[in-house]
Short mmCIF file of C-alpha atoms and ligand atoms in Angstrom, two decimals:
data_model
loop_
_atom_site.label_atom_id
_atom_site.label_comp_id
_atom_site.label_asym_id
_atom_site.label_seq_id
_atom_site.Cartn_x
_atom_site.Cartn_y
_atom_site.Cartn_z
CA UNK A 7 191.58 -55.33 363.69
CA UNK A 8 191.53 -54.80 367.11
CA UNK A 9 191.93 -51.46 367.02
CA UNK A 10 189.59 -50.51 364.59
CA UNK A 11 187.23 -52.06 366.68
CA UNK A 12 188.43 -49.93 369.72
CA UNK A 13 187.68 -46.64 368.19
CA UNK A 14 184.41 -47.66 366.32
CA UNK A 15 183.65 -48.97 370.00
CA UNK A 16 183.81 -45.32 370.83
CA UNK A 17 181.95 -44.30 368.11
CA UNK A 18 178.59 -45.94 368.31
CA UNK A 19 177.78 -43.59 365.26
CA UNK A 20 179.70 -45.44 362.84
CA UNK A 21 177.39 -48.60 364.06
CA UNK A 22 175.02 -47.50 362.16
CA UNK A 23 177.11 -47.62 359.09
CA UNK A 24 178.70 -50.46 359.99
CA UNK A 25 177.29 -52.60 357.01
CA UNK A 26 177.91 -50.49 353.84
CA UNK A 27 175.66 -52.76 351.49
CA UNK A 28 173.30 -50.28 349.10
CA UNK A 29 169.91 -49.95 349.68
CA UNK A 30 168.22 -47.53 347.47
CA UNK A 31 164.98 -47.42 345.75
CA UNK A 32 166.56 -45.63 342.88
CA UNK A 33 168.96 -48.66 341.90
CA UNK A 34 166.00 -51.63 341.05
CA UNK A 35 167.67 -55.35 340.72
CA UNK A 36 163.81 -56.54 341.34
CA UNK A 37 160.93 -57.04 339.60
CA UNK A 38 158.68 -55.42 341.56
CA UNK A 39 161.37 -52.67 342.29
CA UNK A 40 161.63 -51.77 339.00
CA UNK A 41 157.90 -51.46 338.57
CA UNK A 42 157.66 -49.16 341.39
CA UNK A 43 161.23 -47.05 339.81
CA UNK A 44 159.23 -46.24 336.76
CA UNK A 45 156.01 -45.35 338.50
CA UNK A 46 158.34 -43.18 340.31
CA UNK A 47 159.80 -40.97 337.08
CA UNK A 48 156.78 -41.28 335.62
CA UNK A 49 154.70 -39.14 338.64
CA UNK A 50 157.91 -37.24 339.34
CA UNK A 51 158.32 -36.04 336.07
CA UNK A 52 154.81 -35.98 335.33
CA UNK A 53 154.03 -33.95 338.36
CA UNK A 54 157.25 -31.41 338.15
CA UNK A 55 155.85 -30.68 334.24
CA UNK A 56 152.47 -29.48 335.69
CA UNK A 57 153.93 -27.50 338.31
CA UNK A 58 156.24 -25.81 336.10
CA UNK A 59 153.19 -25.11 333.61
CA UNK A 60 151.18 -23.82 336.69
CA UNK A 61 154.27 -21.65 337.72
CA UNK A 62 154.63 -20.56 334.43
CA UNK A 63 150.93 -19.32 334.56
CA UNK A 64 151.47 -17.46 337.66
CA UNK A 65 154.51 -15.30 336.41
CA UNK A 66 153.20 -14.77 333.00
CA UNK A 67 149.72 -13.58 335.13
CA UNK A 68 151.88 -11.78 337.29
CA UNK A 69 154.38 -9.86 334.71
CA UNK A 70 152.30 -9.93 330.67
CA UNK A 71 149.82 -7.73 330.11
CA UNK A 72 146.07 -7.73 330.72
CA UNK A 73 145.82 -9.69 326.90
CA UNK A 74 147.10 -12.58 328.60
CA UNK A 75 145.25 -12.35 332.05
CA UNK A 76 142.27 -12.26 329.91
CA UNK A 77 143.41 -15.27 327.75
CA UNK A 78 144.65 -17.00 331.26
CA UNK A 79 140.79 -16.21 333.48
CA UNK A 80 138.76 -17.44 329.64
CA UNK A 81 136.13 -19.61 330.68
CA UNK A 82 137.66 -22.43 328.39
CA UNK A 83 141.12 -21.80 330.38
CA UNK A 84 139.54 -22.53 333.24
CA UNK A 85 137.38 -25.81 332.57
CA UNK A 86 140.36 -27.28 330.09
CA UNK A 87 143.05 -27.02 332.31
CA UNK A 88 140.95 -26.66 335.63
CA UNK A 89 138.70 -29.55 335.21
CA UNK A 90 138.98 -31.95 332.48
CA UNK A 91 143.07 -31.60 332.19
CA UNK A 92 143.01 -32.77 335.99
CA UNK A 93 139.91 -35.31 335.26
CA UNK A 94 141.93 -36.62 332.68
CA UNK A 95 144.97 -37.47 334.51
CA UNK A 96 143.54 -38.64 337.16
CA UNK A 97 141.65 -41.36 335.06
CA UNK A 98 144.25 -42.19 333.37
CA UNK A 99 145.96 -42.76 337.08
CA UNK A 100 143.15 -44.51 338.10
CA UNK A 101 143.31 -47.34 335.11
CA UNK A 102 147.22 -47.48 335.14
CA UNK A 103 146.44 -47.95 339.35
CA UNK A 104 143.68 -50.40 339.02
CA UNK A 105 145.77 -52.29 336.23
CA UNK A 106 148.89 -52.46 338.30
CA UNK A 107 146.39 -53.12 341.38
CA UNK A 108 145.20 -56.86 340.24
CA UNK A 109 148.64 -57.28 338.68
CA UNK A 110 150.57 -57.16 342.01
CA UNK A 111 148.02 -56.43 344.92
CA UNK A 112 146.03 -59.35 344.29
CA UNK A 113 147.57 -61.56 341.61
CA UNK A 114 147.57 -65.09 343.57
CA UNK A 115 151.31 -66.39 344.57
CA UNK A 116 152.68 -68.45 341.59
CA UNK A 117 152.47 -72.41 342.96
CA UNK A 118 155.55 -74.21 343.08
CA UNK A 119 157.32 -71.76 343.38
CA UNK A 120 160.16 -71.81 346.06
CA UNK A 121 158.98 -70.60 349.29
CA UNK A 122 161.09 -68.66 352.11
CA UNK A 123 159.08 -68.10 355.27
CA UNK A 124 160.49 -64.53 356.77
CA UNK A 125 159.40 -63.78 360.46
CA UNK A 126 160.24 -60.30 362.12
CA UNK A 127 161.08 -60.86 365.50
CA UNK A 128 162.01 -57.72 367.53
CA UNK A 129 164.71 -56.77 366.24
CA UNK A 130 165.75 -59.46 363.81
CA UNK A 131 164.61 -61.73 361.11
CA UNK A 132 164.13 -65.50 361.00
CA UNK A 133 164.24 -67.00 357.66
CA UNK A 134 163.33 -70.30 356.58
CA UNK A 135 163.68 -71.91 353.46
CA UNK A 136 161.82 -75.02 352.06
CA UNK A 137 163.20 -75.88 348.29
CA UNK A 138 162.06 -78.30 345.85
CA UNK A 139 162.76 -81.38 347.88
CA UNK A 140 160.93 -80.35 350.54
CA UNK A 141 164.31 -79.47 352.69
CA UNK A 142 163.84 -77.41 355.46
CA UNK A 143 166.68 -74.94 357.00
CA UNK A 144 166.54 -71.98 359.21
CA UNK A 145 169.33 -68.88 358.80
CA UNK A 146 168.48 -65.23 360.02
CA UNK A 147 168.93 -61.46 358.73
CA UNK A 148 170.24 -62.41 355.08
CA UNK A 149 167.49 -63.12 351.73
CA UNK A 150 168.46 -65.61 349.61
CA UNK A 151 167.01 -65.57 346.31
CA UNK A 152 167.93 -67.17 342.57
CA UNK A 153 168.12 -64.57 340.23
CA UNK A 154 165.31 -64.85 337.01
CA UNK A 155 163.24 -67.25 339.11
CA UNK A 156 160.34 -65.69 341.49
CA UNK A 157 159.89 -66.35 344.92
CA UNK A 158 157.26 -66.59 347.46
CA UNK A 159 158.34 -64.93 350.87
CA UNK A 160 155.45 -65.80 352.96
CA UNK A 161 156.17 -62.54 355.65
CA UNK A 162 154.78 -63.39 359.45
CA UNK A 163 155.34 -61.62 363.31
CA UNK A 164 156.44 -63.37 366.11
CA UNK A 165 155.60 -60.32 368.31
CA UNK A 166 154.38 -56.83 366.55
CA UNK A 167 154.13 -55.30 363.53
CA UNK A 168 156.83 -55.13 361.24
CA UNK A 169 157.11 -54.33 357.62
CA UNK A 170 159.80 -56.54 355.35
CA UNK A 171 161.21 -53.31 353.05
CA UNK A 172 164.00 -54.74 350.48
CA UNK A 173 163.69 -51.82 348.11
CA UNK A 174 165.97 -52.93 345.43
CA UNK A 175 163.86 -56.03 345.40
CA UNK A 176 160.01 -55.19 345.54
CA UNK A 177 157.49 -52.70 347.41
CA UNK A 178 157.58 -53.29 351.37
CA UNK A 179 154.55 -55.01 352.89
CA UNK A 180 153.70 -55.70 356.28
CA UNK A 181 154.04 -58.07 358.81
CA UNK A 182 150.56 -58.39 360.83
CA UNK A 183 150.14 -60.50 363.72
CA UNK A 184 147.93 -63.45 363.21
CA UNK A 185 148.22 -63.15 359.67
CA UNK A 186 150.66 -64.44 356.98
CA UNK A 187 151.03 -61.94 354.27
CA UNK A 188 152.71 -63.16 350.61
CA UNK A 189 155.14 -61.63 349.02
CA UNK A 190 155.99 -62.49 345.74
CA UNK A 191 159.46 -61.38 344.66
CA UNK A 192 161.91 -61.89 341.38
CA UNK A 193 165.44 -60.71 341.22
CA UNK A 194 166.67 -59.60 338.07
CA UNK A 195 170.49 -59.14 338.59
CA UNK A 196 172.86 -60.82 340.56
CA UNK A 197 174.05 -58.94 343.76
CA UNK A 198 174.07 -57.71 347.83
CA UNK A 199 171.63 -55.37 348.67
CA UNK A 200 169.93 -54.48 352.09
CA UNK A 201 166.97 -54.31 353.34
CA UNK A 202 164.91 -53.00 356.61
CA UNK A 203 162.07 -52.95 358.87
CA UNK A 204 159.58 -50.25 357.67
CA UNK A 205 157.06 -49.95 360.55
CA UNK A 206 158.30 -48.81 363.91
CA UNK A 207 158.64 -51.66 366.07
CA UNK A 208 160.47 -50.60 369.81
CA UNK A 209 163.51 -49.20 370.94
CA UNK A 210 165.88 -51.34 368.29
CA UNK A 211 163.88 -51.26 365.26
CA UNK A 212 166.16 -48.61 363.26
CA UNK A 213 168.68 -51.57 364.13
CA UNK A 214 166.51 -54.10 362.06
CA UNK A 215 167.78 -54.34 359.11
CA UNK A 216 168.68 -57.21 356.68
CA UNK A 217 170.99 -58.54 353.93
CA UNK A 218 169.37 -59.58 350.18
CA UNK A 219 171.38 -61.64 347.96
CA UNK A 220 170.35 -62.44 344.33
CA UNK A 221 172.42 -65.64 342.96
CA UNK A 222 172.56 -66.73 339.62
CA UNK A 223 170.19 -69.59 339.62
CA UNK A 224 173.19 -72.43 339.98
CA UNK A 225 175.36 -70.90 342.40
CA UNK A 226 172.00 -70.64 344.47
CA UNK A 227 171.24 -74.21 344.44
CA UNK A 228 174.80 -74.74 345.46
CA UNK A 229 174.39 -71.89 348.34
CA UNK A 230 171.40 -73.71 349.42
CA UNK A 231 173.17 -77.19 350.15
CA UNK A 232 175.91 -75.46 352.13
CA UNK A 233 173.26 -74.06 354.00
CA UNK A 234 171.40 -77.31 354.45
CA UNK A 235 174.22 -78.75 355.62
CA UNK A 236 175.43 -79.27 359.37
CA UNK A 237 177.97 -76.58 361.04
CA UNK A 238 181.80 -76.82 360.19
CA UNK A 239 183.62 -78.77 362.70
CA UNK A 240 186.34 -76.68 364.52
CA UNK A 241 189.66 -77.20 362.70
CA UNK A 242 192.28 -75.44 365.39
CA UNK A 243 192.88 -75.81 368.76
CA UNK A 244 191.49 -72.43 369.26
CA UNK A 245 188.05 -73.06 367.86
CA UNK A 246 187.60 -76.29 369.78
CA UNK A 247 187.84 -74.14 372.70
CA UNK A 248 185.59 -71.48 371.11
CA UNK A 249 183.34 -74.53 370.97
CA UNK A 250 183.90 -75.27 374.39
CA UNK A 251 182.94 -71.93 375.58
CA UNK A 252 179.69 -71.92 373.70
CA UNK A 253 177.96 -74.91 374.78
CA UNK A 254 179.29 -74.38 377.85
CA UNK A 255 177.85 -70.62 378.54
CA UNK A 256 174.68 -71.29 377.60
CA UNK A 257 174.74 -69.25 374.06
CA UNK A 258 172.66 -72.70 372.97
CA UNK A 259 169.54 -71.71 374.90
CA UNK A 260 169.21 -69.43 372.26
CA UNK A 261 171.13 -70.37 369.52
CA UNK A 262 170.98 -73.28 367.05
CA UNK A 263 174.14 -74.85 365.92
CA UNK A 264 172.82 -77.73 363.70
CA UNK A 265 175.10 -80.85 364.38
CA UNK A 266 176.04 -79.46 368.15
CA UNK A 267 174.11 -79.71 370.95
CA UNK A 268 173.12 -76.10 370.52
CA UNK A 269 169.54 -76.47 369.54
CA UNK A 270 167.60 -73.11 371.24
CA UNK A 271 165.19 -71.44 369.20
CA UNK A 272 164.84 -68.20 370.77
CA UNK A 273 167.86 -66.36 368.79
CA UNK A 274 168.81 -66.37 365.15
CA UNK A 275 170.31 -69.97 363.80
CA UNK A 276 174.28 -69.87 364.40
CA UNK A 277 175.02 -72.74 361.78
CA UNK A 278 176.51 -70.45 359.46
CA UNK A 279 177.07 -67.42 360.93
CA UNK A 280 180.23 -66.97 360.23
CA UNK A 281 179.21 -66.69 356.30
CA UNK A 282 176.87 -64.10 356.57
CA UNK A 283 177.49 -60.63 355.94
CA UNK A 284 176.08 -59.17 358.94
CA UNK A 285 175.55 -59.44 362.55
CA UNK A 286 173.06 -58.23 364.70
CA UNK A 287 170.11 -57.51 361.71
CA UNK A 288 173.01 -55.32 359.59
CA UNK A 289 174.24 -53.85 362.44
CA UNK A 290 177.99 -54.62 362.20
CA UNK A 291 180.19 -56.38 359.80
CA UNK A 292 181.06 -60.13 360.08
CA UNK A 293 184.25 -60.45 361.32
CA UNK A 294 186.43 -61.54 364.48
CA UNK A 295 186.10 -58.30 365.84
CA UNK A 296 182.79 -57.76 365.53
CA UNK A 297 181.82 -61.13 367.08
CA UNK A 298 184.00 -60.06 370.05
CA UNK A 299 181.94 -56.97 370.52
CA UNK A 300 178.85 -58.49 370.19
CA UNK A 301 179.12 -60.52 372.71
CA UNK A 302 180.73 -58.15 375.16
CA UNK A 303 178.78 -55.10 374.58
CA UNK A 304 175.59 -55.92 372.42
CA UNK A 305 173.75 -54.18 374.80
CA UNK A 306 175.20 -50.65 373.51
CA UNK A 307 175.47 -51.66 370.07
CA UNK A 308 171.48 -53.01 369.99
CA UNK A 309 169.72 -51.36 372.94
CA UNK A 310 167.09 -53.74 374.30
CA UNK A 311 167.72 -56.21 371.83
CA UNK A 312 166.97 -59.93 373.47
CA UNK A 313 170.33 -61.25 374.04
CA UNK A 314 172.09 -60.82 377.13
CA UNK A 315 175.78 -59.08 377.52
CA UNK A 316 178.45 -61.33 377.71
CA UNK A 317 181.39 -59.88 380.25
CA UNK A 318 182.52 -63.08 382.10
CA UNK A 319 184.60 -64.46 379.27
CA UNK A 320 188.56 -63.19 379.16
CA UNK A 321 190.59 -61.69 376.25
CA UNK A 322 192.00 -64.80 375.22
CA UNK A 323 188.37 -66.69 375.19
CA UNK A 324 186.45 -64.42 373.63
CA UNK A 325 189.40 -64.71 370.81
CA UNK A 326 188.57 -68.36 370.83
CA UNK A 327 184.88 -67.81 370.95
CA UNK A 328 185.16 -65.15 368.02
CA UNK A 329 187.61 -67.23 366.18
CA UNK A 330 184.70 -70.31 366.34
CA UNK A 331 181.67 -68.22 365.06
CA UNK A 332 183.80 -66.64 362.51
CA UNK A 333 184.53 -69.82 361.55
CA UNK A 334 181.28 -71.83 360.93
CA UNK A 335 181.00 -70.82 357.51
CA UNK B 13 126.67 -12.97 351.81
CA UNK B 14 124.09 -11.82 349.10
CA UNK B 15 124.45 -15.19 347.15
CA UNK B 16 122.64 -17.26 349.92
CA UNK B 17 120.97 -14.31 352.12
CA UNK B 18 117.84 -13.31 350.71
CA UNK B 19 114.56 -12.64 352.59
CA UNK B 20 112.49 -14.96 349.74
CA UNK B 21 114.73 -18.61 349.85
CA UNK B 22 115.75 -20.64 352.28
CA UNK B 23 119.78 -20.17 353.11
CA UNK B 24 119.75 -24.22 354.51
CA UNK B 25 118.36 -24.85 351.03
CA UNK B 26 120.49 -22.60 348.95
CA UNK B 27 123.74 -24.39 350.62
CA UNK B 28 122.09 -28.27 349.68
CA UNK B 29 121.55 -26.87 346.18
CA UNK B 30 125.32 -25.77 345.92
CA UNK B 31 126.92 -29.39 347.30
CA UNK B 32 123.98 -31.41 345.48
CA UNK B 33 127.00 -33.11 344.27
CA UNK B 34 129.47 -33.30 346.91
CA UNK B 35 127.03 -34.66 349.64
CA UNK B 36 125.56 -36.85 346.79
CA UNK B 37 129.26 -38.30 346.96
CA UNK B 38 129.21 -38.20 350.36
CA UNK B 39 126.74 -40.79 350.68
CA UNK B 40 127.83 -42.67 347.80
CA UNK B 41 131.25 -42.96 349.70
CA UNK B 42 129.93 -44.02 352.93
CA UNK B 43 127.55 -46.78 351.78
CA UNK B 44 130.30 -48.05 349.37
CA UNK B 45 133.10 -48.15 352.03
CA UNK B 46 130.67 -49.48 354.94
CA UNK B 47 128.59 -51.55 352.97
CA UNK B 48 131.47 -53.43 351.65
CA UNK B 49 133.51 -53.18 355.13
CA UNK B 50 130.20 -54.75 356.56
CA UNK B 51 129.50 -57.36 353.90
CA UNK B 52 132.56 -59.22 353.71
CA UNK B 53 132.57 -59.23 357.96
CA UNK B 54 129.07 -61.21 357.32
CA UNK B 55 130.83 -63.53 354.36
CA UNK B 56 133.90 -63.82 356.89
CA UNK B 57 131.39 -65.32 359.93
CA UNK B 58 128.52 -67.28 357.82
CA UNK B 59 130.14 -69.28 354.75
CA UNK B 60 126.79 -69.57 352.46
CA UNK B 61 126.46 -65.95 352.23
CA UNK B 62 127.58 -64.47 348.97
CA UNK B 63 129.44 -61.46 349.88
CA UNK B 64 130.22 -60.77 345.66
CA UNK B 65 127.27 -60.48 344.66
CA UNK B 66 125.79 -58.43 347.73
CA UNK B 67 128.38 -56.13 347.44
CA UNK B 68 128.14 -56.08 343.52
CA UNK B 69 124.55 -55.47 343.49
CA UNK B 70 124.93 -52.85 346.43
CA UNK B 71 127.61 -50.78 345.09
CA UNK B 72 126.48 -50.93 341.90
CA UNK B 73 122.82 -49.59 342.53
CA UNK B 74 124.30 -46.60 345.02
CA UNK B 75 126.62 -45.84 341.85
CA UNK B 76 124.19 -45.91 339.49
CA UNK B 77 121.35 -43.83 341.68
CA UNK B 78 123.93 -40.89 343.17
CA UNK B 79 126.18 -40.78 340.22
CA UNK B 80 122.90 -40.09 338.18
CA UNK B 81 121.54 -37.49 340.30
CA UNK B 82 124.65 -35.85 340.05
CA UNK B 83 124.77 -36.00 336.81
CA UNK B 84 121.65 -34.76 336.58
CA UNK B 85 122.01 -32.01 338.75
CA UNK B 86 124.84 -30.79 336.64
CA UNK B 87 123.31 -31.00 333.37
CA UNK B 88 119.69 -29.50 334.70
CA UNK B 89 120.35 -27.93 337.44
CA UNK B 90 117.49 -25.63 337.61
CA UNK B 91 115.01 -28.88 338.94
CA UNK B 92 117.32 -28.91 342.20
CA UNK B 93 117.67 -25.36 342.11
CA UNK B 94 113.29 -25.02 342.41
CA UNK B 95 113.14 -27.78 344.54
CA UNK B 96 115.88 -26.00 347.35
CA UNK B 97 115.29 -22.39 347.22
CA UNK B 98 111.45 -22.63 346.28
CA UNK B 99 112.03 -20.31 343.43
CA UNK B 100 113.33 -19.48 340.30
CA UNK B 101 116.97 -18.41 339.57
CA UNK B 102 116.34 -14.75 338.29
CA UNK B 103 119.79 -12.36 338.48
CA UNK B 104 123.11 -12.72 338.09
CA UNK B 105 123.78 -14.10 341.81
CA UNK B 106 121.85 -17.09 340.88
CA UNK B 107 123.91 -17.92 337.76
CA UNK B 108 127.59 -17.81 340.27
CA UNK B 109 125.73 -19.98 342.91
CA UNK B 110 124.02 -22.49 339.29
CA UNK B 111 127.47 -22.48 337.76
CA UNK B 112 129.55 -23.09 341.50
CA UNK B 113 127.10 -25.91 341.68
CA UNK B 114 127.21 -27.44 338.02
CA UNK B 115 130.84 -27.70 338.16
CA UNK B 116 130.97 -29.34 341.95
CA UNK B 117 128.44 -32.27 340.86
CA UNK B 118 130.31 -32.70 337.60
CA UNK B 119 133.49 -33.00 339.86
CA UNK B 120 131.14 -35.14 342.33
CA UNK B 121 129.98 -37.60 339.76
CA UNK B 122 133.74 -38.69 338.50
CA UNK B 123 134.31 -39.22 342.32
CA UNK B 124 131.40 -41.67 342.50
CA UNK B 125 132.42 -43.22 339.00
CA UNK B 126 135.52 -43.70 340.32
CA UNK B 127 135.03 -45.31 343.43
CA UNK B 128 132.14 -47.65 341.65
CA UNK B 129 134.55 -48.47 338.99
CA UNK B 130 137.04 -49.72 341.32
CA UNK B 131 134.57 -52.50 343.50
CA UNK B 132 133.53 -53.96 339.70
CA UNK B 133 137.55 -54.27 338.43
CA UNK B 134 139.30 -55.06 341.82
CA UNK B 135 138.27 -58.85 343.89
CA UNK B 136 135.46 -57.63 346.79
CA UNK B 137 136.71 -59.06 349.96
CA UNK B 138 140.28 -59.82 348.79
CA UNK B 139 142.93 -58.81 350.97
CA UNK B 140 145.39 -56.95 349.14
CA UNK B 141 148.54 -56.23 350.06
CU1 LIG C 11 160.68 -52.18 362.95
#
């Protein structure tokens, strides 16, 4: 463990690829993605058939004879393929456009329907989710969603401009200042995917990325009372003192630890941190190691990003420390 | 430049009468885009003032006016063609600059049906996303 985090230390590339969850357009376990993957094959194919045919053309221009130039420059060559072919198509684009348009663009949010409220914050993500019984509970950088059932993610900005982008899951859309924009979104498989910022947002924004999970509807429910409920007490001697450490250091300025006296709002909720499968917005993988680093050198690891480095604590603390947040599962 | 420069027509004219069409759509596409842009800033500030059917009305009147003069001018195109160069079309040159121009405002007018079509299907002030 430790070592591996020695030489990754020294690596900042491998940062980057720290969390090795897919995201890919190409791979739809969404609704919406899957609308958007067949729109996809549809213009890419589409499109590469015309430009063959036009290529085509070209060559047989280029190398037949002067029968087929004359057939190719005929006036009804040139107004069938050169004007109504394209008129055509782009009609046809036009209805299939407009169609999907008031299906998506503008259909109104489904009612009732659970709500998460997702706020980019640079360079992370608050999440908040408020089920059936009107429960509210704050985590950061991971999506929780049921799988079959759709969602409303109501997508907000704390500071700039972000864009929410879980491509698996739907299309990205924006997060505006002032405004609350709705995202309706239904997983259709069970899995991990990730997710990231899509509009530049300051120096740590390529570091902004995010975790989706799709349950099956009843393991969500049951993910969703873990969540609800208060943080793990420390079991060992060494967690107690990772405990210690933490409300001692001032980490709950920032940092909510529901049932502690940690209660800051500034930094993602700590409750369960040590569940997640990320820290930092995707940037590393949760583990012991990773905490340790975090705390020492997030600085390096996140440029910029609004937590402070950490270089006061010694070996064996920041082992008890790391050993605490790994454990509040 | 033979096909515009000649002594008896006006070259200003001759260049209208080719993008009769085009600047037909022009217009169409800035009073559709403004209109509605400035429209639903009024519904947004005064609440008794329906922006729908403002914008309805507006956009589809602009439609209907430029998308038929395009049409026009691509179906008869020797009215515009009189009206511009203060002549009639008599060689060859004429029937390039006629046909250049017949197939731009056929071009134009699926523009202007386009953009038309798309206020009347899609909610006016809606934000979408
Ligand atoms: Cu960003």
């Amino acid at each position: 463990m430790r070592t591996t985090a020695r030489r990754s230390a020294a690596l900042p590339l491998l940062v980057i690829g720290g969390c090795s969850v897919e995201q890919s357009a190409l791979h739809p376990t969404g609704a919406g993605a899957e609308q958007i993957y067949s729109l996809f094959w549809v213009m890419t194919i589409g499109g590469g058939l015309i430009f063959a045919a036009v290529l085509l053309c070209t060559l047989w221009a280029i190398y037949g004879g002067s029968g087929i130039r004359r057939t190719l420059s005929a006036e009804g060559m040139i107004y069938g393929a050169g004007v109504f072919f394209p008129a055509a198509v782009l009609s046809a684009l036009l209805g299939y456009g407009l169609y999907l348009m008031q299906e998506s663009a503008f259909a109104s949010s489904p009612t009732g329907a659970p709500q998460i409220a997702v706020s980019g914050e640079m360079w992370w993500w608050r999440v908040q989710y408020r089920d059936a019984q009107g429960r509210s509970l704050e985590s950061a950088n991971e999506v929780h969603v049921p799988v079959g059932e759709t969602v409303n993610l109501a997508l907000t900005t704390k500071d700039v401009i972000h864009s929410f982008w879980a491509p698996q899951l739907a299309g990205k859309l924006d997060m505006i200042p002032g405004r609350t924009n709705m995202l309706s979104v239904t997983a259709t498989k069970p899995g991990i995917s990730r997710g990231q910022c899509a509009e530049y947002c300051g120096g740590a924004h390529a570091l902004m990325s995010f975790v989706v999970v799709a349950h099956p509807a009843d393991e969500y429910a049951q993910w969703l009372d873990g969540e609800a409920a208060p943080a793990k007490a420390p079991d060992t001697e060494r967690e107690k003192l990772g405990q210690d450490l933490f409300l001692r250091s001032g980490c709950g300025a920032c940092h909510a630890v529901r049932g502690t006296a940690a209660a800051g709002t500034i930094g993602p909720d700590l409750t369960h941190v040590g569940s997640r499968k990320s820290l930092g917005a995707a940037t590393l993988n949760n583990d012991e190691a990773s905490f340790k680093r975090w705390i020492v050198d997030n600085q390096h690891i996140k440029p910029e990003n609004g937590m402070p480095p950490y270089r006061i604590f010694t070996e064996a603390e920041l082992d008890a420390l790391a050993a605490y947040l790994d454990g509040l599962a | 430049m033979s096909l515009f420069a000649r002594h008896d027509s006006p070259v200003i004219g001759a260049l209208f009468f080719l993008l009769w069409g085009p600047i037909l759509w022009a217009g169409h596409l800035t009073i559709a885009y403004g209109g509605q842009a400035l429209l639903c800033t009024l519904a947004a500030s005064s609440a008794d003032f329906d922006a729908a059917t403002a914008i309805r009305l507006l956009i589809g009147v602009t439609t209907l006016a430029s998308g038929l003069a395009s049409v026009f001018g691509a179906v008869v195109p020797r009215l515009p063609f009189r009206l511009l160069l203060r002549r009639r079309p008599v060689d060859a040159d004429d029937g390039t600059l006629i046909g250049i121009m017949r197939l731009l405002s056929a071009l134009a007018s699926l523009g202007i049906l386009f953009a038309g079509v798309t206020t009347a299907v899609l909610p006016v002030c809606a934000q979408g996303r």
